[in-house]
């Protein structure tokens, strides 16, 4: 009886997540002129659907490689799971990220904990090292792209600066207040049971974080990391052949779109909806493609249609793989 209730809750969560993701897309793209968006989507050449399929395929391959890489880190902390569960957990994490920013990392850990009873704190440590490495690579690629496209980056910053400029940074104020409270009440905090639990949790994260030292093959880990980013690059490059206006863009332009889109995905919004489209649109306008617009109420605009297509294709991948992964990880976990 209890297990049936848990399964029903899982199904309800899936449905609610899908509705929230669809609502975000509607609010940003379909609210003003839905017929125009659909008309432009279905007016692309038939051969363009091959490239849409390829970008989805490259995205799925990146999921699989991430699953293999995470499996190596899990083994490095002295635990075991299967590659199917590892890939499924990665896919489920991307699915959760569509509606809950950064919630996918927690979802990955809890899903593997429910199937293999691997401690969540140690799993979080392995994901933390993944994120640190991926962020370093993104920064490295940003530097390369900045050197190659300095003028374009200046134009991107000029367009975004006015919307982000503020005399007071509320995030900074919150950080200062948190540290002030910790400083004043430090002794009282140390006496709480929660403090000892938090310390134990952080030590578990540390153990997972240093798992890279215990990898069976560091070369394999770095090769997998490189392949993941190659897949991300190919995901972007093949999309240039979807629209006639972007077919003339180069490999250098693909790197620019990749890093700008990566920055858009870092913004803590569900699935990068809005932030990804906005930054990629600005980059394309800087490359001479389309025009600047914050709504899809205008006529055909390849600068906004391009990020919409590439993001929608990856959202489709996240939803389909996420649903399948949910059944693998949750609905069949009674067999573990």
GROMACS .gro file of C-alpha atoms in nm:
model
  336
    1UNK     CA    1   0.000   0.000   0.000
    2UNK     CA    2   0.279   0.241   0.101
    3UNK     CA    3   0.478   0.160  -0.213
    4UNK     CA    4   0.176   0.228  -0.434
    5UNK     CA    5   0.133   0.570  -0.270
    6UNK     CA    6   0.500   0.648  -0.329
    7UNK     CA    7   0.468   0.553  -0.695
    8UNK     CA    8   0.159   0.772  -0.731
    9UNK     CA    9   0.349   1.065  -0.578
   10UNK     CA   10   0.629   1.011  -0.830
   11UNK     CA   11   0.384   1.018  -1.121
   12UNK     CA   12   0.223   1.336  -0.984
   13UNK     CA   13   0.567   1.501  -0.957
   14UNK     CA   14   0.640   1.415  -1.320
   15UNK     CA   15   0.311   1.565  -1.438
   16UNK     CA   16   0.357   1.883  -1.232
   17UNK     CA   17   0.714   1.925  -1.357
   18UNK     CA   18   0.602   1.891  -1.718
   19UNK     CA   19   0.324   2.147  -1.671
   20UNK     CA   20   0.563   2.395  -1.509
   21UNK     CA   21   0.817   2.357  -1.790
   22UNK     CA   22   0.545   2.405  -2.054
   23UNK     CA   23   0.411   2.709  -1.870
   24UNK     CA   24   0.755   2.874  -1.872
   25UNK     CA   25   0.785   2.822  -2.246
   26UNK     CA   26   0.435   2.958  -2.302
   27UNK     CA   27   0.498   3.266  -2.086
   28UNK     CA   28   0.819   3.359  -2.269
   29UNK     CA   29   0.749   3.258  -2.629
   30UNK     CA   30   0.382   3.184  -2.693
   31UNK     CA   31   0.208   3.444  -2.478
   32UNK     CA   32   0.207   3.728  -2.733
   33UNK     CA   33   0.189   3.558  -3.072
   34UNK     CA   34   0.176   3.177  -3.052
   35UNK     CA   35   0.071   3.133  -3.415
   36UNK     CA   36   0.383   3.316  -3.534
   37UNK     CA   37   0.618   3.095  -3.330
   38UNK     CA   38   0.458   2.774  -3.458
   39UNK     CA   39   0.454   2.907  -3.814
   40UNK     CA   40   0.827   2.976  -3.805
   41UNK     CA   41   0.903   2.647  -3.635
   42UNK     CA   42   0.730   2.443  -3.905
   43UNK     CA   43   0.855   2.658  -4.192
   44UNK     CA   44   1.216   2.545  -4.158
   45UNK     CA   45   1.345   2.325  -4.446
   46UNK     CA   46   1.277   1.952  -4.417
   47UNK     CA   47   1.649   1.872  -4.419
   48UNK     CA   48   1.686   2.086  -4.106
   49UNK     CA   49   1.515   1.817  -3.898
   50UNK     CA   50   1.820   1.597  -3.953
   51UNK     CA   51   2.031   1.855  -3.769
   52UNK     CA   52   1.774   1.883  -3.493
   53UNK     CA   53   1.797   1.506  -3.454
   54UNK     CA   54   2.178   1.529  -3.448
   55UNK     CA   55   2.184   1.794  -3.176
   56UNK     CA   56   1.952   1.575  -2.965
   57UNK     CA   57   2.174   1.274  -3.035
   58UNK     CA   58   2.490   1.460  -2.931
   59UNK     CA   59   2.313   1.576  -2.616
   60UNK     CA   60   2.213   1.220  -2.531
   61UNK     CA   61   2.569   1.097  -2.590
   62UNK     CA   62   2.686   1.365  -2.344
   63UNK     CA   63   2.438   1.223  -2.088
   64UNK     CA   64   2.581   0.874  -2.136
   65UNK     CA   65   2.942   0.990  -2.107
   66UNK     CA   66   2.853   1.182  -1.791
   67UNK     CA   67   2.703   0.862  -1.655
   68UNK     CA   68   3.025   0.670  -1.723
   69UNK     CA   69   3.235   0.948  -1.569
   70UNK     CA   70   3.019   0.961  -1.257
   71UNK     CA   71   3.033   0.582  -1.226
   72UNK     CA   72   3.412   0.607  -1.204
   73UNK     CA   73   3.388   0.866  -0.926
   74UNK     CA   74   3.136   0.653  -0.736
   75UNK     CA   75   3.371   0.355  -0.753
   76UNK     CA   76   3.653   0.580  -0.631
   77UNK     CA   77   3.466   0.641  -0.302
   78UNK     CA   78   3.427   0.268  -0.249
   79UNK     CA   79   3.071   0.213  -0.369
   80UNK     CA   80   2.910   0.032  -0.660
   81UNK     CA   81   2.618   0.092  -0.893
   82UNK     CA   82   2.541   0.007  -1.254
   83UNK     CA   83   2.598   0.217  -1.564
   84UNK     CA   84   2.225   0.208  -1.639
   85UNK     CA   85   2.144   0.361  -1.300
   86UNK     CA   86   2.425   0.614  -1.331
   87UNK     CA   87   2.309   0.736  -1.674
   88UNK     CA   88   1.947   0.731  -1.557
   89UNK     CA   89   2.036   0.943  -1.253
   90UNK     CA   90   2.219   1.194  -1.473
   91UNK     CA   91   1.918   1.212  -1.707
   92UNK     CA   92   1.680   1.249  -1.413
   93UNK     CA   93   1.895   1.534  -1.282
   94UNK     CA   94   1.864   1.726  -1.608
   95UNK     CA   95   1.489   1.665  -1.600
   96UNK     CA   96   1.460   1.812  -1.250
   97UNK     CA   97   1.673   2.112  -1.350
   98UNK     CA   98   1.399   2.209  -1.596
   99UNK     CA   99   1.178   2.320  -1.310
  100UNK     CA  100   1.413   2.354  -1.012
  101UNK     CA  101   1.745   2.536  -1.064
  102UNK     CA  102   2.036   2.325  -0.936
  103UNK     CA  103   1.785   2.076  -0.799
  104UNK     CA  104   1.913   1.817  -1.043
  105UNK     CA  105   2.230   1.762  -0.842
  106UNK     CA  106   2.032   1.670  -0.533
  107UNK     CA  107   1.796   1.456  -0.743
  108UNK     CA  108   2.091   1.261  -0.886
  109UNK     CA  109   2.221   1.183  -0.539
  110UNK     CA  110   1.890   1.091  -0.379
  111UNK     CA  111   1.793   0.866  -0.671
  112UNK     CA  112   2.113   0.662  -0.639
  113UNK     CA  113   2.072   0.657  -0.260
  114UNK     CA  114   1.725   0.506  -0.301
  115UNK     CA  115   1.849   0.234  -0.536
  116UNK     CA  116   2.193   0.154  -0.390
  117UNK     CA  117   2.197   0.319  -0.045
  118UNK     CA  118   2.511   0.519  -0.126
  119UNK     CA  119   2.536   0.815   0.119
  120UNK     CA  120   2.405   1.138  -0.030
  121UNK     CA  121   2.684   1.351   0.114
  122UNK     CA  122   2.954   1.144  -0.057
  123UNK     CA  123   2.764   1.153  -0.385
  124UNK     CA  124   2.733   1.530  -0.355
  125UNK     CA  125   3.110   1.547  -0.321
  126UNK     CA  126   3.157   1.361  -0.649
  127UNK     CA  127   2.915   1.596  -0.824
  128UNK     CA  128   3.094   1.894  -0.671
  129UNK     CA  129   3.425   1.790  -0.826
  130UNK     CA  130   3.241   1.745  -1.159
  131UNK     CA  131   3.098   2.095  -1.138
  132UNK     CA  132   3.432   2.251  -1.043
  133UNK     CA  133   3.607   2.087  -1.337
  134UNK     CA  134   3.329   2.179  -1.581
  135UNK     CA  135   3.334   2.539  -1.457
  136UNK     CA  136   3.712   2.558  -1.503
  137UNK     CA  137   3.674   2.430  -1.859
  138UNK     CA  138   3.395   2.680  -1.930
  139UNK     CA  139   3.611   2.965  -1.798
  140UNK     CA  140   3.901   2.843  -2.014
  141UNK     CA  141   3.677   2.838  -2.323
  142UNK     CA  142   3.542   3.183  -2.235
  143UNK     CA  143   3.897   3.319  -2.226
  144UNK     CA  144   3.975   3.165  -2.566
  145UNK     CA  145   3.653   3.299  -2.715
  146UNK     CA  146   3.713   3.639  -2.555
  147UNK     CA  147   4.053   3.664  -2.723
  148UNK     CA  148   3.906   3.562  -3.060
  149UNK     CA  149   3.588   3.770  -3.032
  150UNK     CA  150   3.680   4.065  -2.811
  151UNK     CA  151   3.467   4.323  -2.995
  152UNK     CA  152   3.163   4.096  -2.991
  153UNK     CA  153   3.196   4.036  -2.616
  154UNK     CA  154   3.211   4.413  -2.561
  155UNK     CA  155   2.884   4.452  -2.749
  156UNK     CA  156   2.723   4.169  -2.548
  157UNK     CA  157   2.831   4.329  -2.220
  158UNK     CA  158   2.707   4.672  -2.333
  159UNK     CA  159   2.360   4.529  -2.403
  160UNK     CA  160   2.336   4.342  -2.072
  161UNK     CA  161   2.502   4.598  -1.845
  162UNK     CA  162   2.209   4.840  -1.831
  163UNK     CA  163   1.967   4.567  -1.717
  164UNK     CA  164   2.197   4.436  -1.442
  165UNK     CA  165   2.344   4.760  -1.307
  166UNK     CA  166   2.236   4.843  -0.954
  167UNK     CA  167   2.387   5.073  -0.685
  168UNK     CA  168   2.319   4.810  -0.418
  169UNK     CA  169   2.382   4.439  -0.454
  170UNK     CA  170   2.117   4.258  -0.244
  171UNK     CA  171   2.301   3.927  -0.278
  172UNK     CA  172   2.612   4.083  -0.123
  173UNK     CA  173   2.409   4.223   0.166
  174UNK     CA  174   2.263   3.879   0.240
  175UNK     CA  175   2.611   3.723   0.243
  176UNK     CA  176   2.742   3.988   0.484
  177UNK     CA  177   2.444   3.937   0.717
  178UNK     CA  178   2.493   3.559   0.720
  179UNK     CA  179   2.859   3.592   0.817
  180UNK     CA  180   2.772   3.851   1.083
  181UNK     CA  181   2.515   3.620   1.242
  182UNK     CA  182   2.759   3.328   1.239
  183UNK     CA  183   3.030   3.543   1.401
  184UNK     CA  184   2.803   3.671   1.680
  185UNK     CA  185   2.638   3.338   1.763
  186UNK     CA  186   2.932   3.105   1.685
  187UNK     CA  187   2.957   2.944   2.032
  188UNK     CA  188   2.584   2.881   2.049
  189UNK     CA  189   2.584   2.734   1.699
  190UNK     CA  190   2.866   2.492   1.790
  191UNK     CA  191   2.662   2.357   2.082
  192UNK     CA  192   2.368   2.260   1.861
  193UNK     CA  193   2.318   1.899   1.748
  194UNK     CA  194   2.256   2.035   1.401
  195UNK     CA  195   2.614   2.165   1.396
  196UNK     CA  196   2.763   1.819   1.451
  197UNK     CA  197   2.536   1.675   1.182
  198UNK     CA  198   2.639   1.952   0.944
  199UNK     CA  199   3.007   1.887   1.011
  200UNK     CA  200   2.958   1.516   0.941
  201UNK     CA  201   2.771   1.598   0.623
  202UNK     CA  202   3.049   1.831   0.504
  203UNK     CA  203   3.311   1.567   0.580
  204UNK     CA  204   3.116   1.327   0.361
  205UNK     CA  205   3.115   1.583   0.081
  206UNK     CA  206   3.490   1.626   0.126
  207UNK     CA  207   3.539   1.250   0.086
  208UNK     CA  208   3.346   1.257  -0.238
  209UNK     CA  209   3.530   1.567  -0.355
  210UNK     CA  210   3.873   1.406  -0.321
  211UNK     CA  211   3.751   1.091  -0.496
  212UNK     CA  212   3.935   1.199  -0.810
  213UNK     CA  213   4.259   1.096  -0.638
  214UNK     CA  214   4.135   0.735  -0.613
  215UNK     CA  215   4.020   0.691  -0.972
  216UNK     CA  216   4.122   0.368  -1.141
  217UNK     CA  217   4.217   0.561  -1.455
  218UNK     CA  218   4.262   0.937  -1.446
  219UNK     CA  219   4.326   0.938  -1.822
  220UNK     CA  220   3.983   0.787  -1.881
  221UNK     CA  221   3.824   1.051  -1.658
  222UNK     CA  222   3.986   1.339  -1.847
  223UNK     CA  223   3.910   1.180  -2.183
  224UNK     CA  224   3.544   1.151  -2.082
  225UNK     CA  225   3.545   1.515  -1.970
  226UNK     CA  226   3.690   1.625  -2.304
  227UNK     CA  227   3.433   1.419  -2.495
  228UNK     CA  228   3.147   1.577  -2.301
  229UNK     CA  229   3.255   1.923  -2.412
  230UNK     CA  230   3.313   1.803  -2.769
  231UNK     CA  231   2.950   1.687  -2.768
  232UNK     CA  232   2.838   2.027  -2.638
  233UNK     CA  233   3.032   2.196  -2.918
  234UNK     CA  234   2.883   1.966  -3.183
  235UNK     CA  235   2.534   2.024  -3.040
  236UNK     CA  236   2.582   2.393  -3.112
  237UNK     CA  237   2.764   2.368  -3.445
  238UNK     CA  238   2.516   2.136  -3.620
  239UNK     CA  239   2.234   2.375  -3.530
  240UNK     CA  240   2.391   2.636  -3.760
  241UNK     CA  241   2.257   2.431  -4.052
  242UNK     CA  242   1.896   2.451  -3.934
  243UNK     CA  243   1.829   2.810  -4.042
  244UNK     CA  244   1.950   2.961  -4.372
  245UNK     CA  245   2.074   3.274  -4.190
  246UNK     CA  246   2.315   3.080  -3.966
  247UNK     CA  247   2.467   2.838  -4.219
  248UNK     CA  248   2.756   3.077  -4.289
  249UNK     CA  249   2.868   3.089  -3.925
  250UNK     CA  250   3.209   2.939  -3.846
  251UNK     CA  251   3.362   2.707  -3.586
  252UNK     CA  252   3.478   3.016  -3.399
  253UNK     CA  253   3.120   3.141  -3.393
  254UNK     CA  254   3.008   2.802  -3.258
  255UNK     CA  255   3.256   2.842  -2.971
  256UNK     CA  256   3.115   3.188  -2.900
  257UNK     CA  257   2.756   3.060  -2.893
  258UNK     CA  258   2.864   2.766  -2.675
  259UNK     CA  259   3.025   2.979  -2.404
  260UNK     CA  260   2.755   3.248  -2.412
  261UNK     CA  261   2.487   2.979  -2.392
  262UNK     CA  262   2.683   2.816  -2.109
  263UNK     CA  263   2.669   3.142  -1.916
  264UNK     CA  264   2.296   3.153  -1.978
  265UNK     CA  265   2.256   2.804  -1.833
  266UNK     CA  266   2.455   2.902  -1.522
  267UNK     CA  267   2.192   3.162  -1.433
  268UNK     CA  268   1.971   3.008  -1.158
  269UNK     CA  269   1.646   2.986  -1.355
  270UNK     CA  270   1.460   2.664  -1.443
  271UNK     CA  271   1.639   2.499  -1.735
  272UNK     CA  272   1.798   2.826  -1.845
  273UNK     CA  273   1.463   2.933  -1.989
  274UNK     CA  274   1.490   3.298  -2.087
  275UNK     CA  275   1.852   3.361  -1.985
  276UNK     CA  276   1.990   3.117  -2.244
  277UNK     CA  277   1.772   3.257  -2.521
  278UNK     CA  278   1.850   3.617  -2.432
  279UNK     CA  279   2.230   3.581  -2.428
  280UNK     CA  280   2.244   3.366  -2.743
  281UNK     CA  281   2.017   3.614  -2.920
  282UNK     CA  282   2.250   3.902  -2.829
  283UNK     CA  283   2.551   3.702  -2.952
  284UNK     CA  284   2.381   3.628  -3.285
  285UNK     CA  285   2.280   3.992  -3.330
  286UNK     CA  286   2.644   4.086  -3.265
  287UNK     CA  287   2.738   3.842  -3.543
  288UNK     CA  288   2.497   4.016  -3.780
  289UNK     CA  289   2.215   3.760  -3.752
  290UNK     CA  290   1.862   3.889  -3.689
  291UNK     CA  291   1.770   4.175  -3.460
  292UNK     CA  292   1.745   4.244  -3.088
  293UNK     CA  293   1.403   4.167  -2.937
  294UNK     CA  294   1.280   4.056  -2.594
  295UNK     CA  295   0.951   3.918  -2.724
  296UNK     CA  296   0.838   3.698  -3.009
  297UNK     CA  297   0.562   3.937  -3.110
  298UNK     CA  298   0.762   4.065  -3.409
  299UNK     CA  299   0.806   3.911  -3.751
  300UNK     CA  300   1.052   3.634  -3.834
  301UNK     CA  301   1.367   3.680  -3.626
  302UNK     CA  302   1.642   3.415  -3.665
  303UNK     CA  303   1.832   3.558  -3.367
  304UNK     CA  304   1.548   3.450  -3.138
  305UNK     CA  305   1.429   3.147  -3.334
  306UNK     CA  306   1.775   2.984  -3.325
  307UNK     CA  307   1.811   2.964  -2.943
  308UNK     CA  308   1.445   2.865  -2.920
  309UNK     CA  309   1.499   2.563  -3.149
  310UNK     CA  310   1.825   2.444  -2.990
  311UNK     CA  311   1.693   2.490  -2.634
  312UNK     CA  312   1.360   2.326  -2.716
  313UNK     CA  313   1.538   2.024  -2.865
  314UNK     CA  314   1.747   1.978  -2.549
  315UNK     CA  315   1.439   2.031  -2.333
  316UNK     CA  316   1.265   1.757  -2.532
  317UNK     CA  317   1.565   1.530  -2.465
  318UNK     CA  318   1.559   1.611  -2.093
  319UNK     CA  319   1.186   1.541  -2.067
  320UNK     CA  320   1.188   1.212  -2.258
  321UNK     CA  321   1.504   1.077  -2.094
  322UNK     CA  322   1.386   1.208  -1.758
  323UNK     CA  323   1.055   1.022  -1.778
  324UNK     CA  324   1.229   0.699  -1.881
  325UNK     CA  325   1.487   0.744  -1.605
  326UNK     CA  326   1.216   0.802  -1.347
  327UNK     CA  327   1.064   0.465  -1.425
  328UNK     CA  328   1.408   0.299  -1.414
  329UNK     CA  329   1.514   0.457  -1.085
  330UNK     CA  330   1.192   0.482  -0.890
  331UNK     CA  331   0.917   0.258  -1.023
  332UNK     CA  332   1.149  -0.045  -1.035
  333UNK     CA  333   1.354   0.021  -0.722
  334UNK     CA  334   1.156  -0.243  -0.532
  335UNK     CA  335   1.351  -0.504  -0.730
  336UNK     CA  336   1.683  -0.385  -0.590
   0.00000   0.00000   0.00000
